[in-house]
PDB file of C-alpha atoms in Angstrom:
ATOM      1  CA  MET L   7      33.134  33.252  55.383  1.00 47.00           C
ATOM      2  CA  PRO L   8      32.755  36.716  55.951  1.00 51.00           C
ATOM      3  CA  LYS L   9      35.919  37.365  54.075  1.00 52.00           C
ATOM      4  CA  MET L  10      34.267  35.514  50.706  1.00 51.00           C
ATOM      5  CA  LEU L  11      31.625  37.772  51.371  1.00 50.00           C
ATOM      6  CA  ASP L  12      33.529  40.836  51.434  1.00 56.00           C
ATOM      7  CA  HIS L  13      35.867  39.527  48.086  1.00 57.00           C
ATOM      8  CA  ALA L  14      32.325  39.272  46.385  1.00 54.00           C
ATOM      9  CA  ALA L  15      31.339  43.243  47.368  1.00 60.00           C
ATOM     10  CA  THR L  16      34.399  44.635  46.125  1.00 69.00           C
ATOM     11  CA  PRO L  17      33.878  44.150  42.376  1.00 66.00           C
ATOM     12  CA  MET L  18      30.112  45.504  42.944  1.00 66.00           C
ATOM     13  CA  ARG L  19      31.227  48.791  44.899  1.00 65.00           C
ATOM     14  CA  SER L  20      33.673  49.371  42.148  1.00 68.00           C
ATOM     15  CA  ALA L  21      31.264  48.995  39.795  1.00 64.00           C
ATOM     16  CA  ARG L  22      28.567  51.317  41.476  1.00 68.00           C
ATOM     17  CA  LYS L  23      31.933  53.965  41.550  1.00 66.00           C
ATOM     18  CA  ASN L  24      32.775  54.040  38.098  1.00 69.00           C
ATOM     19  CA  LYS L  25      28.780  54.260  36.908  1.00 68.00           C
ATOM     20  CA  SER L  26      28.741  57.304  39.489  1.00 75.00           C
ATOM     21  CA  ARG L  27      31.771  58.661  38.018  1.00 77.00           C
ATOM     22  CA  LYS L  28      30.110  58.529  34.550  1.00 77.00           C
ATOM     23  CA  THR L  29      26.861  59.845  35.610  1.00 80.00           C
ATOM     24  CA  VAL L  30      29.087  62.955  37.197  1.00 75.00           C
ATOM     25  CA  LEU L  31      31.019  63.179  34.084  1.00 81.00           C
ATOM     26  CA  ILE L  32      27.826  62.926  31.663  1.00 83.00           C
ATOM     27  CA  ARG L  33      25.921  65.607  33.956  1.00 80.00           C
ATOM     28  CA  LYS L  34      29.245  67.740  33.571  1.00 79.00           C
ATOM     29  CA  LEU L  35      29.243  67.399  29.878  1.00 82.00           C
ATOM     30  CA  VAL L  36      25.614  68.682  29.677  1.00 82.00           C
ATOM     31  CA  LEU L  37      26.037  71.382  31.611  1.00 78.00           C
ATOM     32  CA  LEU L  38      28.788  72.592  29.902  1.00 80.00           C
ATOM     33  CA  VAL L  39      27.267  72.322  26.454  1.00 81.00           C
ATOM     34  CA  GLY L  40      24.160  73.874  27.803  1.00 79.00           C
ATOM     35  CA  SER L  41      26.039  76.743  29.176  1.00 77.00           C
ATOM     36  CA  LEU L  42      27.802  77.245  25.682  1.00 78.00           C
ATOM     37  CA  LEU L  43      24.574  76.824  24.091  1.00 80.00           C
ATOM     38  CA  LEU L  44      23.003  79.813  25.938  1.00 77.00           C
ATOM     39  CA  LEU L  45      26.006  81.815  25.680  1.00 77.00           C
ATOM     40  CA  GLY L  46      25.896  81.431  22.006  1.00 71.00           C
ATOM     41  CA  LEU L  47      22.370  82.193  22.040  1.00 76.00           C
ATOM     42  CA  LEU L  48      22.832  85.118  23.969  1.00 77.00           C
ATOM     43  CA  TRP L  49      25.709  86.533  21.841  1.00 69.00           C
ATOM     44  CA  THR L  50      23.662  86.098  18.711  1.00 71.00           C
ATOM     45  CA  GLY L  51      20.559  87.884  20.252  1.00 76.00           C
ATOM     46  CA  TYR L  52      23.328  90.644  21.267  1.00 73.00           C
ATOM     47  CA  VAL L  53      24.692  90.833  17.761  1.00 74.00           C
ATOM     48  CA  LEU L  54      21.271  90.969  15.916  1.00 73.00           C
ATOM     49  CA  TRP L  55      20.878  93.978  18.496  1.00 74.00           C
ATOM     50  CA  LYS L  56      23.793  95.590  17.422  1.00 72.00           C
ATOM     51  CA  ILE L  57      23.437  94.964  13.309  1.00 75.00           C
ATOM     52  CA  THR L  58      19.726  96.857  13.646  1.00 73.00           C
ATOM     53  CA  SER L  59      20.344  99.364  15.928  1.00 73.00           C
ATOM     54  CA  SER L  60      21.944 102.767  14.345  1.00 58.00           C
ATOM     55  CA  SER L  61      25.020 103.992  14.994  1.00 50.00           C
ATOM     56  CA  ASP L  62      24.456 107.202  13.513  1.00 50.00           C
ATOM     57  CA  ALA L  63      21.096 109.032  14.462  1.00 47.00           C
ATOM     58  CA  ASN L  64      21.916 112.242  12.148  1.00 52.00           C
ATOM     59  CA  SER L  65      20.400 111.064   8.572  1.00 67.00           C
ATOM     60  CA  LEU L  66      20.830 114.481   6.822  1.00 80.00           C
ATOM     61  CA  ALA L  67      24.776 114.724   7.299  1.00 86.00           C
ATOM     62  CA  THR L  68      26.920 116.315   4.942  1.00 94.00           C
ATOM     63  CA  SER L  69      30.162 115.244   4.355  1.00 96.00           C
ATOM     64  CA  ASP L  70      33.460 116.052   2.301  1.00 97.00           C
ATOM     65  CA  VAL L  71      33.511 112.560   0.614  1.00 98.00           C
ATOM     66  CA  GLY L  72      30.954 109.409   0.865  1.00 98.00           C
ATOM     67  CA  ILE L  73      32.781 106.119   0.430  1.00 98.00           C
ATOM     68  CA  VAL L  74      30.597 103.294  -1.352  1.00 98.00           C
ATOM     69  CA  LEU L  75      31.866  99.696   0.279  1.00 97.00           C
ATOM     70  CA  GLY L  76      32.029  97.298  -2.143  1.00 94.00           C
ATOM     71  CA  ALA L  77      30.303  93.840  -3.444  1.00 94.00           C
ATOM     72  CA  SER L  78      30.287  91.563  -5.820  1.00 94.00           C
ATOM     73  CA  LEU L  79      30.290  92.528  -9.574  1.00 96.00           C
ATOM     74  CA  TRP L  80      27.930  90.252 -11.680  1.00 94.00           C
ATOM     75  CA  GLY L  81      30.704  89.561 -15.028  1.00 91.00           C
ATOM     76  CA  ASP L  82      31.305  93.230 -15.351  1.00 92.00           C
ATOM     77  CA  GLU L  83      27.921  94.987 -13.858  1.00 94.00           C
ATOM     78  CA  PRO L  84      27.707  95.596 -10.232  1.00 97.00           C
ATOM     79  CA  SER L  85      25.688  92.794  -8.898  1.00 96.00           C
ATOM     80  CA  PRO L  86      21.970  93.887  -7.891  1.00 96.00           C
ATOM     81  CA  GLY L  87      22.872  94.211  -4.138  1.00 96.00           C
ATOM     82  CA  LEU L  88      25.937  96.464  -5.088  1.00 97.00           C
ATOM     83  CA  LYS L  89      23.828  98.386  -7.720  1.00 97.00           C
ATOM     84  CA  GLU L  90      21.446  99.469  -4.286  1.00 97.00           C
ATOM     85  CA  ARG L  91      23.865 100.709  -2.448  1.00 97.00           C
ATOM     86  CA  LEU L  92      25.517 102.671  -5.623  1.00 98.00           C
ATOM     87  CA  ASN L  93      21.679 104.007  -6.251  1.00 98.00           C
ATOM     88  CA  LEU L  94      22.266 105.276  -2.877  1.00 96.00           C
ATOM     89  CA  VAL L  95      24.905 107.303  -3.590  1.00 97.00           C
ATOM     90  CA  VAL L  96      23.796 108.474  -6.634  1.00 98.00           C
ATOM     91  CA  LYS L  97      20.786 110.254  -4.763  1.00 97.00           C
ATOM     92  CA  LEU L  98      22.930 111.145  -1.697  1.00 97.00           C
ATOM     93  CA  TYR L  99      25.278 112.735  -4.428  1.00 97.00           C
ATOM     94  CA  ASN L 100      22.586 114.752  -6.360  1.00 97.00           C
ATOM     95  CA  GLU L 101      21.068 115.837  -2.672  1.00 96.00           C
ATOM     96  CA  GLY L 102      24.268 117.933  -2.110  1.00 96.00           C
ATOM     97  CA  ARG L 103      25.263 115.541   0.817  1.00 96.00           C
ATOM     98  CA  PHE L 104      28.753 115.071  -0.486  1.00 97.00           C
ATOM     99  CA  LYS L 105      31.033 116.170  -3.573  1.00 96.00           C
ATOM    100  CA  GLN L 106      33.494 113.114  -3.605  1.00 98.00           C
ATOM    101  CA  ILE L 107      33.293 109.593  -3.740  1.00 98.00           C
ATOM    102  CA  ILE L 108      35.309 106.669  -3.381  1.00 98.00           C
ATOM    103  CA  VAL L 109      34.550 103.450  -4.688  1.00 98.00           C
ATOM    104  CA  THR L 110      35.908 100.418  -2.999  1.00 98.00           C
ATOM    105  CA  GLY L 111      37.107  96.512  -3.455  1.00 97.00           C
ATOM    106  CA  GLY L 112      39.172  94.712  -5.811  1.00 96.00           C
ATOM    107  CA  LYS L 113      38.738  91.551  -7.988  1.00 94.00           C
ATOM    108  CA  ASP L 114      36.070  89.287  -7.420  1.00 90.00           C
ATOM    109  CA  THR L 115      38.436  86.333  -9.049  1.00 88.00           C
ATOM    110  CA  PRO L 116      42.223  86.592 -10.624  1.00 87.00           C
ATOM    111  CA  THR L 117      40.544  86.533 -13.770  1.00 88.00           C
ATOM    112  CA  ALA L 118      37.780  89.805 -13.216  1.00 91.00           C
ATOM    113  CA  THR L 119      38.111  92.058 -16.023  1.00 94.00           C
ATOM    114  CA  TYR L 120      37.153  94.890 -13.607  1.00 96.00           C
ATOM    115  CA  THR L 121      37.701  95.513  -9.548  1.00 97.00           C
ATOM    116  CA  GLU L 122      34.662  96.046  -7.608  1.00 97.00           C
ATOM    117  CA  ALA L 123      35.528  99.737  -7.515  1.00 98.00           C
ATOM    118  CA  GLU L 124      36.059  99.877 -11.635  1.00 97.00           C
ATOM    119  CA  GLY L 125      32.713  98.546 -11.883  1.00 97.00           C
ATOM    120  CA  SER L 126      31.407 100.525  -9.531  1.00 98.00           C
ATOM    121  CA  LYS L 127      32.591 103.370 -11.285  1.00 98.00           C
ATOM    122  CA  ARG L 128      31.565 102.601 -14.719  1.00 98.00           C
ATOM    123  CA  TYR L 129      28.130 102.512 -13.287  1.00 98.00           C
ATOM    124  CA  LEU L 130      28.186 105.872 -11.227  1.00 98.00           C
ATOM    125  CA  ILE L 131      29.396 107.579 -14.306  1.00 98.00           C
ATOM    126  CA  ALA L 132      26.407 106.052 -16.634  1.00 98.00           C
ATOM    127  CA  HIS L 133      23.937 107.348 -13.973  1.00 98.00           C
ATOM    128  CA  GLY L 134      25.372 110.670 -14.319  1.00 97.00           C
ATOM    129  CA  ILE L 135      28.304 111.135 -11.554  1.00 98.00           C
ATOM    130  CA  PRO L 136      31.005 113.349 -13.176  1.00 98.00           C
ATOM    131  CA  GLU L 137      34.264 111.006 -13.439  1.00 97.00           C
ATOM    132  CA  SER L 138      36.304 113.954 -12.010  1.00 97.00           C
ATOM    133  CA  VAL L 139      34.884 113.585  -8.639  1.00 98.00           C
ATOM    134  CA  ILE L 140      35.312 109.399  -8.211  1.00 98.00           C
ATOM    135  CA  TRP L 141      38.221 107.918  -6.484  1.00 98.00           C
ATOM    136  CA  LEU L 142      39.323 104.335  -6.655  1.00 98.00           C
ATOM    137  CA  GLU L 143      40.411 101.877  -3.919  1.00 97.00           C
ATOM    138  CA  ASN L 144      41.078  98.720  -5.806  1.00 95.00           C
ATOM    139  CA  SER L 145      42.787  96.357  -3.648  1.00 94.00           C
ATOM    140  CA  SER L 146      40.832  95.656  -0.662  1.00 96.00           C
ATOM    141  CA  THR L 147      38.723  92.309   0.035  1.00 94.00           C
ATOM    142  CA  SER L 148      36.724  92.746   2.754  1.00 95.00           C
ATOM    143  CA  THR L 149      34.663  95.795   4.641  1.00 96.00           C
ATOM    144  CA  LEU L 150      37.924  96.394   6.981  1.00 95.00           C
ATOM    145  CA  GLU L 151      40.026  96.647   4.147  1.00 96.00           C
ATOM    146  CA  ASN L 152      37.428  99.096   2.234  1.00 97.00           C
ATOM    147  CA  LEU L 153      37.895 101.133   4.997  1.00 97.00           C
ATOM    148  CA  LYS L 154      41.709 101.014   5.932  1.00 97.00           C
ATOM    149  CA  PHE L 155      42.586 101.145   2.351  1.00 97.00           C
ATOM    150  CA  ALA L 156      40.367 103.907   1.277  1.00 98.00           C
ATOM    151  CA  GLN L 157      41.839 106.066   4.624  1.00 97.00           C
ATOM    152  CA  PRO L 158      45.216 107.221   2.674  1.00 97.00           C
ATOM    153  CA  ILE L 159      42.603 108.926  -0.076  1.00 98.00           C
ATOM    154  CA  VAL L 160      40.533 110.576   2.244  1.00 98.00           C
ATOM    155  CA  ARG L 161      44.192 112.137   4.126  1.00 96.00           C
ATOM    156  CA  GLU L 162      45.660 113.121   1.108  1.00 97.00           C
ATOM    157  CA  HIS L 163      42.896 115.449   0.145  1.00 97.00           C
ATOM    158  CA  GLN L 164      42.453 116.330   3.610  1.00 96.00           C
ATOM    159  CA  TRP L 165      38.903 115.538   3.818  1.00 97.00           C
ATOM    160  CA  SER L 166      37.461 115.901   7.365  1.00 96.00           C
ATOM    161  CA  SER L 167      34.252 114.286   7.218  1.00 96.00           C
ATOM    162  CA  VAL L 168      33.005 111.169   5.261  1.00 97.00           C
ATOM    163  CA  THR L 169      29.733 109.425   4.770  1.00 97.00           C
ATOM    164  CA  ILE L 170      29.941 105.651   4.442  1.00 97.00           C
ATOM    165  CA  VAL L 171      27.153 104.067   2.487  1.00 96.00           C
ATOM    166  CA  THR L 172      26.058 100.716   2.780  1.00 95.00           C
ATOM    167  CA  HIS L 173      23.309  98.023   3.283  1.00 93.00           C
ATOM    168  CA  ASP L 174      21.289  98.332   6.585  1.00 90.00           C
ATOM    169  CA  PHE L 175      22.512  95.202   7.949  1.00 90.00           C
ATOM    170  CA  HIS L 176      26.098  95.831   7.678  1.00 91.00           C
ATOM    171  CA  GLY L 177      26.204  99.561   8.617  1.00 92.00           C
ATOM    172  CA  ASN L 178      26.467  99.130  12.587  1.00 91.00           C
ATOM    173  CA  ARG L 179      29.856  97.047  11.841  1.00 93.00           C
ATOM    174  CA  ALA L 180      30.768  99.526   9.060  1.00 94.00           C
ATOM    175  CA  TYR L 181      30.735 102.148  11.395  1.00 94.00           C
ATOM    176  CA  GLU L 182      32.832 100.073  14.198  1.00 93.00           C
ATOM    177  CA  ILE L 183      35.329  99.796  12.072  1.00 96.00           C
ATOM    178  CA  ALA L 184      35.963 103.346  10.644  1.00 96.00           C
ATOM    179  CA  ASP L 185      35.709 104.520  14.161  1.00 95.00           C
ATOM    180  CA  LYS L 186      38.492 102.553  15.037  1.00 95.00           C
ATOM    181  CA  LEU L 187      40.572 103.461  12.351  1.00 96.00           C
ATOM    182  CA  GLY L 188      40.237 106.850  13.276  1.00 95.00           C
ATOM    183  CA  TYR L 189      37.490 108.326  10.838  1.00 96.00           C
ATOM    184  CA  GLU L 190      36.541 111.462  12.312  1.00 89.00           C
ATOM    185  CA  GLN L 191      32.917 113.251  11.628  1.00 93.00           C
ATOM    186  CA  LEU L 192      31.626 109.935  10.523  1.00 94.00           C
ATOM    187  CA  HIS L 193      28.257 109.484   9.222  1.00 94.00           C
ATOM    188  CA  VAL L 194      26.622 106.076   7.944  1.00 94.00           C
ATOM    189  CA  GLU L 195      23.667 106.184   5.169  1.00 94.00           C
ATOM    190  CA  THR L 196      21.962 102.877   4.373  1.00 93.00           C
ATOM    191  CA  VAL L 197      19.755 101.044   2.030  1.00 93.00           C
ATOM    192  CA  ALA L 198      17.218  97.920   3.034  1.00 91.00           C
ATOM    193  CA  SER L 199      17.654  95.582   0.367  1.00 91.00           C
ATOM    194  CA  LYS L 200      15.131  94.434  -2.063  1.00 91.00           C
ATOM    195  CA  VAL L 201      16.709  92.121  -3.667  1.00 91.00           C
ATOM    196  CA  LEU L 202      18.661  90.152  -0.959  1.00 87.00           C
ATOM    197  CA  SER L 203      18.235  87.188   1.377  1.00 86.00           C
ATOM    198  CA  THR L 204      17.685  88.995   4.432  1.00 77.00           C
ATOM    199  CA  PHE L 205      17.906  85.938   6.661  1.00 78.00           C
ATOM    200  CA  TYR L 206      20.815  84.593   4.936  1.00 84.00           C
ATOM    201  CA  HIS L 207      22.591  88.085   4.863  1.00 77.00           C
ATOM    202  CA  PHE L 208      21.560  88.921   8.719  1.00 80.00           C
ATOM    203  CA  GLY L 209      22.759  85.186   9.504  1.00 82.00           C
ATOM    204  CA  ARG L 210      26.148  86.095   7.783  1.00 85.00           C
ATOM    205  CA  GLU L 211      26.532  89.361   9.453  1.00 87.00           C
ATOM    206  CA  THR L 212      26.030  87.606  12.594  1.00 86.00           C
ATOM    207  CA  LEU L 213      29.035  85.651  11.830  1.00 87.00           C
ATOM    208  CA  ALA L 214      31.223  88.593  10.155  1.00 87.00           C
ATOM    209  CA  TYR L 215      30.494  91.134  13.260  1.00 86.00           C
ATOM    210  CA  THR L 216      31.685  88.156  15.427  1.00 86.00           C
ATOM    211  CA  LYS L 217      35.007  87.928  13.124  1.00 87.00           C
ATOM    212  CA  TRP L 218      35.193  91.716  13.352  1.00 84.00           C
ATOM    213  CA  LYS L 219      35.159  91.747  17.659  1.00 85.00           C
ATOM    214  CA  TRP L 220      38.208  89.170  17.192  1.00 87.00           C
ATOM    215  CA  ASP L 221      39.875  91.183  14.568  1.00 84.00           C
ATOM    216  CA  GLU L 222      39.158  94.363  16.548  1.00 85.00           C
ATOM    217  CA  LEU L 223      41.250  93.276  19.660  1.00 83.00           C
ATOM    218  CA  TRP L 224      44.635  93.167  17.026  1.00 79.00           C
ATOM    219  CA  LEU L 225      43.973  97.064  15.479  1.00 75.00           C
TER     220      LEU L 225
END
């Protein structure tokens, strides 16, 4: 009789063990997911802090050349966001903050009439900037390439100081990239957008900054 009881209890003990294992597994998965979410929130907070912090305290610095980072064209004209960067370039040039300008960016699409750099150059000339001081970097498709492909122009002319012109949400990443590439006497001037979605672009920049930190490992 006791043996019959032992045989009946075995499946019950096995079921309890399986249930216990599942419970432990579920707890581990919940803990893992929670930890990943916490790390994600902490990283996002850190990146947003980096985005909104300033890498360059000297807002009155003068440089040999200003580099305006590319953004999309709307047809043959700079997009409203790119116009904000270019308007800041015009202002800084007229203030004597730099004497030469590099405009950057390749074609948005294979069928585009102008590169971003060419569209920027046409806009600057229309706003009184002499064509003779504008230099084109026509091939880049990203911020990293903007600055990497502009570097040979800087070196060719032996310009020793650079001011990068872009939007405020973009400034810190641009500074870090340029610093990593070996730019010296580096400054950043930024504009707060009145035409771009703050929520969208700060969110997008969070992802872009994360990608940059990965790319940085391979530079």
